[in-house]
Tab-separated table of C-alpha atoms and ligand atoms in Angstrom:
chain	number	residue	atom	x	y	z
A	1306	UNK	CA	54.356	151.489	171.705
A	1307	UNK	CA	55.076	148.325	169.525
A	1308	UNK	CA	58.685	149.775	168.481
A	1309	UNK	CA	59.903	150.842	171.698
A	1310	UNK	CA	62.559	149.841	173.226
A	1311	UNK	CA	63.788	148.149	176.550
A	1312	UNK	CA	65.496	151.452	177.487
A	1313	UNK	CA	62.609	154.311	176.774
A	1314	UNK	CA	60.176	151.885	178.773
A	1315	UNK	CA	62.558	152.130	181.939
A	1316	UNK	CA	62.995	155.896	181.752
A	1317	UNK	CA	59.366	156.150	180.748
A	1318	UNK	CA	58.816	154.469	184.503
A	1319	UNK	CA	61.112	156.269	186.365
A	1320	UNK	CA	60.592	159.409	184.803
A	1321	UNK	CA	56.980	158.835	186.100
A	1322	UNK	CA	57.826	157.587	189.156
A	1323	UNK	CA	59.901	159.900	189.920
A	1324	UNK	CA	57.121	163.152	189.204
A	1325	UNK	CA	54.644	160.787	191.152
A	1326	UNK	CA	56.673	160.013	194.178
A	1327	UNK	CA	53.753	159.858	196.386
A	1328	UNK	CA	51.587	157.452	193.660
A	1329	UNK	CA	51.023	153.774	194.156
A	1330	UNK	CA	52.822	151.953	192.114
A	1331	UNK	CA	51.568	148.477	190.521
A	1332	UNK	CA	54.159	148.738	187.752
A	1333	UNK	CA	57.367	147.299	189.605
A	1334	UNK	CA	57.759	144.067	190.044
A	1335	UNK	CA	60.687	144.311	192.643
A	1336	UNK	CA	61.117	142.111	195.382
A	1337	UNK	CA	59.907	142.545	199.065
A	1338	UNK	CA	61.756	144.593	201.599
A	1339	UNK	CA	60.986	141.691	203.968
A	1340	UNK	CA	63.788	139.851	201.951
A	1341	UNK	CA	66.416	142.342	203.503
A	1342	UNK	CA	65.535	142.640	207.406
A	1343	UNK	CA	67.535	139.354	207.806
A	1344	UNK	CA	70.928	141.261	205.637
A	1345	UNK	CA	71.858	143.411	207.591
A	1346	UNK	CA	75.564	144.335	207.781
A	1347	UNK	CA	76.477	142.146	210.455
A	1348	UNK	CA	74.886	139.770	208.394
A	1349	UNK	CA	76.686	139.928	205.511
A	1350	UNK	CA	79.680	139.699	207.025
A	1351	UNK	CA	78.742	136.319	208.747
A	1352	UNK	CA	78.257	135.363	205.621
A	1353	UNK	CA	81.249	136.053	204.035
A	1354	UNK	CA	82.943	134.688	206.793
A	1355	UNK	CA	80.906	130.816	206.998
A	1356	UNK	CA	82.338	130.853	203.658
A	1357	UNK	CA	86.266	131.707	203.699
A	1358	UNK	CA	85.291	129.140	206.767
A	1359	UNK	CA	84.151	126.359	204.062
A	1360	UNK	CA	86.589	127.111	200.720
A	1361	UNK	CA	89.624	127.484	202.930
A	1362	UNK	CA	90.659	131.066	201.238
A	1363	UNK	CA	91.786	133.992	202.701
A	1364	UNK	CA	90.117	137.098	202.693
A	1365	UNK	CA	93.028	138.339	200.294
A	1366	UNK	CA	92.416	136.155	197.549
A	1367	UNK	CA	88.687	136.699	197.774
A	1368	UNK	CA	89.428	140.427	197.351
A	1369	UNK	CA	91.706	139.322	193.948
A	1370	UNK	CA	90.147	138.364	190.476
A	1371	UNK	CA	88.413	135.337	190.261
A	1372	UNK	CA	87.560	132.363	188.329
A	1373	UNK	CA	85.771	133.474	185.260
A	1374	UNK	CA	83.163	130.587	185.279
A	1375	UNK	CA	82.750	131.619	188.987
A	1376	UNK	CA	83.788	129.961	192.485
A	1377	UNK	CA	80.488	128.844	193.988
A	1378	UNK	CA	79.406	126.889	191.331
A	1379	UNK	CA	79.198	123.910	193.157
A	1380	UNK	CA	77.094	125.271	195.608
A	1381	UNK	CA	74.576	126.720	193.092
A	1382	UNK	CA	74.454	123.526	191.006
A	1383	UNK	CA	73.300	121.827	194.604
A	1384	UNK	CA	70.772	124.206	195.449
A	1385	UNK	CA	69.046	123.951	192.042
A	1386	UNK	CA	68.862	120.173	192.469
A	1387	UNK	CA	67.781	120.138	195.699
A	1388	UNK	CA	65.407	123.505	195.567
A	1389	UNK	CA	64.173	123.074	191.691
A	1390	UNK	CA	64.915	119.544	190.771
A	1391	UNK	CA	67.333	121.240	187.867
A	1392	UNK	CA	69.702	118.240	187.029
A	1393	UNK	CA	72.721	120.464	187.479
A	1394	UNK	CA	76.077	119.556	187.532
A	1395	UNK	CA	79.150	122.106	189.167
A	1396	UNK	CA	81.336	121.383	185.830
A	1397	UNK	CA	78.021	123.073	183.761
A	1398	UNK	CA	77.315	125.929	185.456
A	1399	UNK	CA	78.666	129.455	184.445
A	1400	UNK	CA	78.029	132.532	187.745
A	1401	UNK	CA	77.143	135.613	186.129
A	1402	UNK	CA	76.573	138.762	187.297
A	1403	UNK	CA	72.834	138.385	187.389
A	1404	UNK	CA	70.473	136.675	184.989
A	1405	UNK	CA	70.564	139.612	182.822
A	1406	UNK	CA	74.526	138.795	181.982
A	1407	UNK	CA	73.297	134.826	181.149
A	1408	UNK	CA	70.772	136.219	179.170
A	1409	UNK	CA	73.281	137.939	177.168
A	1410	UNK	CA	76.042	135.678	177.071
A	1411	UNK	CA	73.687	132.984	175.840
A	1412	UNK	CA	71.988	135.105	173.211
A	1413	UNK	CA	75.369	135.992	171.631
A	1414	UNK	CA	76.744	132.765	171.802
A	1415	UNK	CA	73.780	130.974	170.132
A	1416	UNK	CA	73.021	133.255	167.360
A	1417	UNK	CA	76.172	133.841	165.602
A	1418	UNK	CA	75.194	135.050	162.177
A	1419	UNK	CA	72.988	137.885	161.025
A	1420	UNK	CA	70.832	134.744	160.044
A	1421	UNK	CA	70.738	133.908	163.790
A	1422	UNK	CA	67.017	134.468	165.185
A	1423	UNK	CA	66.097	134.188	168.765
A	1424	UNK	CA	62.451	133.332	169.019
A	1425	UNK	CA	60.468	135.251	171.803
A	1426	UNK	CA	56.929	134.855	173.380
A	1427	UNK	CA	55.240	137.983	172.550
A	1428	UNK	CA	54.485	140.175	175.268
A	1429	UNK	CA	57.815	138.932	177.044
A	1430	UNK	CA	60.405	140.186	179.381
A	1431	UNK	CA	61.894	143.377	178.659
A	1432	UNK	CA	65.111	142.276	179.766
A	1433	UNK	CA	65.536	139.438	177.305
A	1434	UNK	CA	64.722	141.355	173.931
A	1435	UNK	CA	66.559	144.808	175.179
A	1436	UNK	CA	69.406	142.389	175.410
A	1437	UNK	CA	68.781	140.657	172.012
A	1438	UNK	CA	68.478	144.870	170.751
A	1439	UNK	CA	71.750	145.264	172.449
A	1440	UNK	CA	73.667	142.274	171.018
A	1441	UNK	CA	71.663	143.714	167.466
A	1442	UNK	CA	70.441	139.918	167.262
A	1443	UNK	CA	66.985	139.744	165.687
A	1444	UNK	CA	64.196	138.423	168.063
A	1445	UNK	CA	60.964	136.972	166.235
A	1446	UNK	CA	58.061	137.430	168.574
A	1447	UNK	CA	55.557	134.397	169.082
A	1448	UNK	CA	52.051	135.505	170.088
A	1449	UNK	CA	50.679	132.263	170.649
A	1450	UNK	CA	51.188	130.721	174.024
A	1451	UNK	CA	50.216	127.481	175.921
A	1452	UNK	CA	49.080	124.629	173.881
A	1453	UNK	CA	49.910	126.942	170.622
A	1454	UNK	CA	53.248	127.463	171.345
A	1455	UNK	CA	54.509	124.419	169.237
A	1456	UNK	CA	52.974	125.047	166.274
A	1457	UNK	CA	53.676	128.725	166.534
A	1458	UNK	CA	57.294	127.537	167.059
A	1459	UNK	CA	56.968	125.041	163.411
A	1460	UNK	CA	55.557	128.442	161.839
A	1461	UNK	CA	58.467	130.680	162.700
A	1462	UNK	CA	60.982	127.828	161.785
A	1463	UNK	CA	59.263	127.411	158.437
A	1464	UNK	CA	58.881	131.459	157.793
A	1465	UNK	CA	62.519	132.080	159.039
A	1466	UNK	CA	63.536	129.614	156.287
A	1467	UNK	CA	61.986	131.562	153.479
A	1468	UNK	CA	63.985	134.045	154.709
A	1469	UNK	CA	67.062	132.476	154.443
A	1470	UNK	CA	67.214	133.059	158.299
A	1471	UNK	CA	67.520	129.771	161.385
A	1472	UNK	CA	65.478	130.101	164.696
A	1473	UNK	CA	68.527	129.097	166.799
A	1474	UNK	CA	66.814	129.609	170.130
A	1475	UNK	CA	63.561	130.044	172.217
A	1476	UNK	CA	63.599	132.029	175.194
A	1477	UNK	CA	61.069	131.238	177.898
A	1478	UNK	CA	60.214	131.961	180.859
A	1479	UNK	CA	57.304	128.953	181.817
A	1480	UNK	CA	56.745	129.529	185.451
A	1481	UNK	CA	55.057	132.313	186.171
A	1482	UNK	CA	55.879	134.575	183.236
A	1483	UNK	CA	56.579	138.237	183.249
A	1484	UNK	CA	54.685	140.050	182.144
A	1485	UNK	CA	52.057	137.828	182.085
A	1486	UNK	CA	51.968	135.770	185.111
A	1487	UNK	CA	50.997	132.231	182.800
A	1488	UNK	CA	52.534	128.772	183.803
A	1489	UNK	CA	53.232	126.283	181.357
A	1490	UNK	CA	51.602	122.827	182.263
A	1491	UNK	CA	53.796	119.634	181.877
A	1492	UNK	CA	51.901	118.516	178.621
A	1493	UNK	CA	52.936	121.912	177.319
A	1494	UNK	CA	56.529	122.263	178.379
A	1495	UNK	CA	57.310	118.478	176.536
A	1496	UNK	CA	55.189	119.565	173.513
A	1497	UNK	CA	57.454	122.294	173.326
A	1498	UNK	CA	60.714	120.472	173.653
A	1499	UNK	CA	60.073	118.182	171.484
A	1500	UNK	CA	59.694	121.027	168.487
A	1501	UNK	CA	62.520	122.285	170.004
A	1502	UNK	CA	64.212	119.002	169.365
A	1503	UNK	CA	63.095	118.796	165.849
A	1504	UNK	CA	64.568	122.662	164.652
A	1505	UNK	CA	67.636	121.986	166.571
A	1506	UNK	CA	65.768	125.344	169.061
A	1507	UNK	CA	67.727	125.834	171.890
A	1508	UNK	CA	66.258	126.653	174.610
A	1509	UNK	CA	66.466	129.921	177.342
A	1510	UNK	CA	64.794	128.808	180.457
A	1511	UNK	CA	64.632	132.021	182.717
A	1512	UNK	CA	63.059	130.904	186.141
A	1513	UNK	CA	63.150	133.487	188.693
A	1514	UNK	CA	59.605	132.862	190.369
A	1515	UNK	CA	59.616	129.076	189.929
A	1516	UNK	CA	60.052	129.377	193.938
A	1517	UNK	CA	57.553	131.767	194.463
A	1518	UNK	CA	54.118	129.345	194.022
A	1519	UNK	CA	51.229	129.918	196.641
A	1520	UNK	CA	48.910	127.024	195.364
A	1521	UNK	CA	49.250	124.598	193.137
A	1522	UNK	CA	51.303	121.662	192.432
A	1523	UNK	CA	54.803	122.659	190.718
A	1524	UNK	CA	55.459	121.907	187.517
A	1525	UNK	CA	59.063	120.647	186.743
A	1526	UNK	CA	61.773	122.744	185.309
A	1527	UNK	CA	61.768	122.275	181.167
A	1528	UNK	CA	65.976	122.142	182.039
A	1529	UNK	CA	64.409	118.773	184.584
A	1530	UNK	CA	61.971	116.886	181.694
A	1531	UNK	CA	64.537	117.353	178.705
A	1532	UNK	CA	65.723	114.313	177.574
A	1533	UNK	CA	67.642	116.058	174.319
A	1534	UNK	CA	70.014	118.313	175.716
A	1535	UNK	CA	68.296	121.455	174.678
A	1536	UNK	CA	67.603	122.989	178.024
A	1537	UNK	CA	70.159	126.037	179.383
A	1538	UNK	CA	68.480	126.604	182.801
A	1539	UNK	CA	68.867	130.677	183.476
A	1540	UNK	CA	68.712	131.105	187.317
A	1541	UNK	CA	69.356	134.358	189.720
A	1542	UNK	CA	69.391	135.163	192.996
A	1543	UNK	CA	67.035	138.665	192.965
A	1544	UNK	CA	64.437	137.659	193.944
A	1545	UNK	CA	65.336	134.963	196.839
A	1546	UNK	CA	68.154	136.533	198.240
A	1547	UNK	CA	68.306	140.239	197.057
A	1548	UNK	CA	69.417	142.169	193.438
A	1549	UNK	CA	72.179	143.689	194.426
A	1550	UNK	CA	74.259	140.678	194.811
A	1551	UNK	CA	74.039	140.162	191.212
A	1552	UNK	CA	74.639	136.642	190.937
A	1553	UNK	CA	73.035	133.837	188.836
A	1554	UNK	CA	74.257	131.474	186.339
A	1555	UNK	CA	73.386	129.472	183.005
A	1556	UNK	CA	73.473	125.972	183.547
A	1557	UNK	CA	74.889	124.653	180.338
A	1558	UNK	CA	73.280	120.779	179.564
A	1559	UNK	CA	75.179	117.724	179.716
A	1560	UNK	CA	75.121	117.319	176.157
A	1561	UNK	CA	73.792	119.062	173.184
A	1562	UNK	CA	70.992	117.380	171.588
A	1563	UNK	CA	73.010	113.905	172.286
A	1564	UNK	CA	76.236	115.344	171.479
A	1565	UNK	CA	78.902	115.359	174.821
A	1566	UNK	CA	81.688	117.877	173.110
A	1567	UNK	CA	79.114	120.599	171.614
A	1568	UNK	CA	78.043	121.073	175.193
A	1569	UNK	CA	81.462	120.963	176.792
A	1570	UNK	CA	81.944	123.786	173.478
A	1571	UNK	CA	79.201	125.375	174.254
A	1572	UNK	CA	80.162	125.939	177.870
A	1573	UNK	CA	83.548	127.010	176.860
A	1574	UNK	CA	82.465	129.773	174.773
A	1575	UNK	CA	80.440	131.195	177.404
A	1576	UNK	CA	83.156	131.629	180.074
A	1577	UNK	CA	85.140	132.830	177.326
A	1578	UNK	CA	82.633	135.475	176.577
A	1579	UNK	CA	82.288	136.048	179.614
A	1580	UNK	CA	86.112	136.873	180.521
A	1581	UNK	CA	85.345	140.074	177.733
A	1582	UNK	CA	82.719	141.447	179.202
A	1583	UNK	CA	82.889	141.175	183.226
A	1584	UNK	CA	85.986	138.959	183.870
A	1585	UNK	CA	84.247	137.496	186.810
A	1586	UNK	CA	81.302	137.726	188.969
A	1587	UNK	CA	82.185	139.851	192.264
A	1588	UNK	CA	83.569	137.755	194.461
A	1589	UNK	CA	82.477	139.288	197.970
A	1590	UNK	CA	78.938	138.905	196.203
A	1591	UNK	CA	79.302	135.429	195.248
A	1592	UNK	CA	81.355	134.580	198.953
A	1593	UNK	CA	77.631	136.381	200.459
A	1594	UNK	CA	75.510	133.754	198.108
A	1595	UNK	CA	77.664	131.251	198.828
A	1596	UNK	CA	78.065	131.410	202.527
A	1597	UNK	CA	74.109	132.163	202.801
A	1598	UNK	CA	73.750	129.029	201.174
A	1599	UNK	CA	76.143	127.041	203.721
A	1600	UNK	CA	74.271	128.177	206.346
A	1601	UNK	CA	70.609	127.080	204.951
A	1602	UNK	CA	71.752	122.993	204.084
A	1603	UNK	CA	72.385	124.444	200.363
A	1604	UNK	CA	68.566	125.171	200.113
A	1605	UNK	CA	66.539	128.383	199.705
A	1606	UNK	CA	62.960	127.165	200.650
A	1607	UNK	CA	62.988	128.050	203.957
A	1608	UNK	CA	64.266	131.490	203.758
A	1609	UNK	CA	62.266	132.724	201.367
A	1610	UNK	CA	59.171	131.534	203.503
A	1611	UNK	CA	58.489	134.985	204.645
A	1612	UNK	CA	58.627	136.874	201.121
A	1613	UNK	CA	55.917	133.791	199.891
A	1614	UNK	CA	53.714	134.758	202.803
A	1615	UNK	CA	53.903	138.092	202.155
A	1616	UNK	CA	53.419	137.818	198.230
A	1617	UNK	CA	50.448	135.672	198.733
A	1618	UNK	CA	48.495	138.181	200.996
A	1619	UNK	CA	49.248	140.572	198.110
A	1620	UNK	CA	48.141	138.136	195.485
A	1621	UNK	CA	45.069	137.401	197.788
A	1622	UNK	CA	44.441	141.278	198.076
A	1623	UNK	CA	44.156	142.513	194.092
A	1624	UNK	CA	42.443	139.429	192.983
A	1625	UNK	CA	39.760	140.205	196.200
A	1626	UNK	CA	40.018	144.077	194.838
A	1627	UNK	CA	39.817	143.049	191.725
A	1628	UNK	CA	36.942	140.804	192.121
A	1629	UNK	CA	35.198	143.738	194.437
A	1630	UNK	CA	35.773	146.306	191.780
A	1631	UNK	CA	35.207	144.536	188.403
A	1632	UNK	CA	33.636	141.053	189.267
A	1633	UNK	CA	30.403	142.223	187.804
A	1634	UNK	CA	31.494	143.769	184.369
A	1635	UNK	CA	31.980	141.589	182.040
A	1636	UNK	CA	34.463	144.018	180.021
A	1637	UNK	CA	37.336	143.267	181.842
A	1638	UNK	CA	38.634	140.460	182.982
A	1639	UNK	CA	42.048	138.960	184.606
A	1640	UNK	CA	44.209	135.749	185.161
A	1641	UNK	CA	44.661	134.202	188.741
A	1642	UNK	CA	48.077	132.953	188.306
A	1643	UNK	CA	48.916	130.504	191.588
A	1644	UNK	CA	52.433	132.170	191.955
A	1645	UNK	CA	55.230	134.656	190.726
A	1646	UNK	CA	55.124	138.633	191.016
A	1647	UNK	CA	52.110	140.006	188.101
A	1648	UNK	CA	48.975	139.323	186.694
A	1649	UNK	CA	47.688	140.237	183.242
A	1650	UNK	CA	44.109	142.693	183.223
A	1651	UNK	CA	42.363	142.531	180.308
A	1652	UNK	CA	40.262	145.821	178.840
A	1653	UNK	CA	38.074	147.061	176.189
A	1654	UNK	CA	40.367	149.885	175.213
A	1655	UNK	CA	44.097	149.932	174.422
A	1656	UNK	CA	45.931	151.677	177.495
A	1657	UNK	CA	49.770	153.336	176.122
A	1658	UNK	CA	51.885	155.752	177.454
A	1659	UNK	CA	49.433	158.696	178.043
A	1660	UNK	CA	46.879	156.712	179.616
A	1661	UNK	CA	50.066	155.845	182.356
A	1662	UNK	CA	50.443	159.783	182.557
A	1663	UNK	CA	46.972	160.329	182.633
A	1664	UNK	CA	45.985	157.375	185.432
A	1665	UNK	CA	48.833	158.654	187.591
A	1666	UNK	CA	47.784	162.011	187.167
A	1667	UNK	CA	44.076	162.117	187.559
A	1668	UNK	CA	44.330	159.251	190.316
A	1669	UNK	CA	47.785	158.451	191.641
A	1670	UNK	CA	48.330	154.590	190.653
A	1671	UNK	CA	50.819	153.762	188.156
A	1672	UNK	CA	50.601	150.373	186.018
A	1673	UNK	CA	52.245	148.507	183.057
A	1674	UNK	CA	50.396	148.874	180.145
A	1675	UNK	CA	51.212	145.202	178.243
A	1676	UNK	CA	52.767	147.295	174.967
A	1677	UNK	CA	55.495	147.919	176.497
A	1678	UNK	CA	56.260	144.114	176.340
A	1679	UNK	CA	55.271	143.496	173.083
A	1680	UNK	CA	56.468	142.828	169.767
A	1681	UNK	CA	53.110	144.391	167.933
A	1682	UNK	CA	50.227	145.876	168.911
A	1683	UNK	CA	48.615	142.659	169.685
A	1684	UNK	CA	48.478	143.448	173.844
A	1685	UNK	CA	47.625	147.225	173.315
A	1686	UNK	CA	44.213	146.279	175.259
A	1687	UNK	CA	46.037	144.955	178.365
A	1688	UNK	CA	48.171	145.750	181.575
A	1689	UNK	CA	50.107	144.119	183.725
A	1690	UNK	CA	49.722	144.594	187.168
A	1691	UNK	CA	52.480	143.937	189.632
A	1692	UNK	CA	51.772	142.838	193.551
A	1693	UNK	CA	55.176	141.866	194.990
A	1694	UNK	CA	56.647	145.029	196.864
A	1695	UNK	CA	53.261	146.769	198.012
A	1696	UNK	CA	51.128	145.855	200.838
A	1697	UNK	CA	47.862	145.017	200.765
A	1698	UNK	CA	46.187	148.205	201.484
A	1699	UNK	CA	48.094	150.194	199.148
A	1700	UNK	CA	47.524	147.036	196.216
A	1701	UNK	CA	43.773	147.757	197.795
A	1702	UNK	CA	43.419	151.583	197.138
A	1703	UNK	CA	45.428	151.619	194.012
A	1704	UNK	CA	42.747	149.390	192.289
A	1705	UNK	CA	40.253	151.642	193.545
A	1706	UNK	CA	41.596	154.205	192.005
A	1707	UNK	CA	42.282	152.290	188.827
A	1708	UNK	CA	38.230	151.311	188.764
A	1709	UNK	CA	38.319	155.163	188.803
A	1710	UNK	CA	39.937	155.677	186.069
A	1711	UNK	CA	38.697	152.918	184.089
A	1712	UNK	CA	35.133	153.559	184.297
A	1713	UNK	CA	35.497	157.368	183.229
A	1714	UNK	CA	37.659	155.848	180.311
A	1715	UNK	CA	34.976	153.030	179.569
A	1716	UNK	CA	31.872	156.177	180.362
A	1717	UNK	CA	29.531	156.291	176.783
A	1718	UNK	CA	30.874	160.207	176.149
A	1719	UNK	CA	34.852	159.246	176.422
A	1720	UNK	CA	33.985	155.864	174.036
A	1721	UNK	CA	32.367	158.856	171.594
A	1722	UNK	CA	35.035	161.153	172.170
A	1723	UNK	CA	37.600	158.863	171.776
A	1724	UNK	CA	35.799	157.470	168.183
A	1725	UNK	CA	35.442	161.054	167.102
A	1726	UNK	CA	39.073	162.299	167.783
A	1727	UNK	CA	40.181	159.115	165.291
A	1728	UNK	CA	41.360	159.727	161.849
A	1729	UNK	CA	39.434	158.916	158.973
B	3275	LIG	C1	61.938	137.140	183.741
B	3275	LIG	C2	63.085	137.814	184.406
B	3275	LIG	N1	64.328	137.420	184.131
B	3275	LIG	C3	65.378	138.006	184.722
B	3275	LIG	C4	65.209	139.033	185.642
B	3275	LIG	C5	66.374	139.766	186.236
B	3275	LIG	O1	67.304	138.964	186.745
B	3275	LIG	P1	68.650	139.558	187.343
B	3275	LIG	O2	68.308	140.565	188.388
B	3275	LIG	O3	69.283	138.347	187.922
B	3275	LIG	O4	69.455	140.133	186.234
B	3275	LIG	C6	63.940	139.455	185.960
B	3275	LIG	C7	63.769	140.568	186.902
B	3275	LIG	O5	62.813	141.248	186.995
B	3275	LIG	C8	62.848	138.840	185.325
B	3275	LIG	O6	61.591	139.213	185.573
């Protein structure tokens, strides 16, 4: 599954899905329904309306083009201060449709030449190297993680030279990764920048769960400790307000590394990348995240109070199931991340595609097998499981019926069959 690519993986998933409708899925990490109760139409509409209230505009020009760089900027470069201490300022901050349009605007801005190499932790996001396939910029996978990361970072630099090739940036999610559900600690996150510093890396900070902790103390933002001007903060507001707005933004850095007019540059060539390829975020979706945002003192803690409650009772649930059903065997094992949407299971046999089609199949619970993150086949032995948009009976059953599968996988005769039915 090493080679395959961000676009067989979704159709893999729905395709299953969609044969499976009545299976429980652990594979999707979308948001909560409980998000939407409070959007209705009505809703909406207020909305839209507390903000043609606030800008002064009618509803005609809100219904016209827009401003490429977007119009609620200032509001989102608040609500990052005050929700995610992001030192955000309105001038720095390009609306996109979504993260996954930052992603790509950033990725094609920063590596420019076929030399160009964006470095990626290996598993990581789907999104992020399916853009980086899309843009045909090379991504250079870096299986280390936590206190490795650095050096792993020097290595790359120092290989990509031989090469005649530049690591020009490092995309990263350090809050509560997908797929694997790890946080970066403090030490970590500096240790990082500072290599960053030295390679002239600049850094992707994706941060869609940062909100989402359920214990814990947060760790700041890398875009909040970076003293170089490295840091281009990726934000989006799927998962605390809903996906189908499709609005986030890349918060461009005061300067870059130290220098005022690269940054201002840099910023520039992203709206101006931008104008080719969606002109400008929708503006009835950015007047909805705007006016939502009026109406909650600019902040989003309080709203998304009932999604956290509901995502910690999941969390709660699998690691209890998980504990019930596999506490005792010391052949798997699993992270207890304190936030975010997945977890990472660990197992004494590599689980691909047909083990998906076969666990569905023989026992109606679909999950992630970690390949389908990853660079190489160094996660073939893992899976991601997802607990964010089923309930805690369903996350209850479905690792039942994943300790079903897995102990007729892990039973002597299927290890023998399995070692038989390998090639010489
Ligand atoms: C790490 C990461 N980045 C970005 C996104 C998607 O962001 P958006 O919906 O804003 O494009 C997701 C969604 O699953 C994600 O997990």
């Amino acid at each position: 599954m090493a080679s395959t690519s961000a676009a067989e993986v979704m159709n893999f998933l729905n395709e299953v899905a969609g044969r499976y409708p009545q299976a429980i899925s652990l594979a999707a990490g979308r948001p909560t329904d409980v998000l939407f109760e409070r959007l209705g139409t009505a809703d909406l509409a207020a909305r839209i309306d507390r903000y043609l209230d606030a800008s002064g505009l009618s509803m005609a020009t809100l219904l016209q083009y827009g401003r490429t760089a977007g119009a609620i900027h200032a509001l989102m470069a608040q609500q990052l201060r005050i929700d995610e201490g992001v030192p955000a300022v309105p001038e720095r901050v390009v609306v996109t449709a979504g993260c996954q349009e930052a992603m790509s605007l950033c990725l094609s801005a920063l590596c420019l030449t076929s030399q160009d190499v964006a470095l990626v932790c290996n598993p990581t996001y789907i999104g992020a190297t399916g853009a980086a396939a899309a843009l045909g910029i090379a991504v250079h996978g870096l299986t280390a993680d936590g206190d490795g990361l650095p050096a792993a970072i020097d290595e790359a630099v120092a290989g990509l030279r031989r090469e005649g090739r530049r690591a020009a940036t490092l995309y990263l999610i350090p809050d509560f990764d997908n797929p694997t559900g790890r946080v970066l600690d403090r030490a970590q996150r500096l240790a990082i920048l500072e290599a960053c510093e030295r390679h002239r890396i600049v850094v992707l900070e994706d941060n869609p769960y940062g909100m989402f902790r359920y214990d814990g103390d947060a760790v700041e933002p890398m875009a909040a400790l970076d003293r170089a001007g490295s840091v281009i903060y990726l934000s989006t507001y799927s998962k605390t307000l809903c996906p189908a707005v499709r609005v986030g933004s890349a918060v461009v850095p005061e300067t870059l590394f130290g220098d005022r007019q690269a940054a201002t540059a840099l910023f520039d060539d992203l709206v101006q990348r931008k104008s080719y390829l969606t002109v400008n975020t929708g503006q009835i979706a950015q007047a909805i995240v705007g006016g939502h945002l009026l109406l909650h003192d600019g902040s989003l803690r309080g709203w998304i109070e009932p999604a956290r409650s509901v995502y910690r009772n999941n969390r709660d649930a699998l690691l209890d199931r998980l504990d019930m059903r596999f506490g005792s065997d010391p052949r798997i094992s699993w992270n207890r991340p304190e936030g975010g949407f997945f977890l990472t299971v660990d197992l004494p046999f590599a689980f691909d595609a047909a083990a998906v089609d076969e666990c569905v199949n023989e026992e109606g619970v679909i999950v992630m097998p970690m390949a389908f993150f990853a660079l190489d086949a160094s996660q073939d032995r893992r899976i991601r499981l997802a607990f964010s948009a089923v309930g805690p009976e369903r996350i209850a059953a479905g690792v039942d019926a994943l300790a079903r599968y897995l102990a007729r996988r892990m039973a002597p005769q299927a290890h023998a069959r399995e070692t038989l039915a390998e090639p010489a």
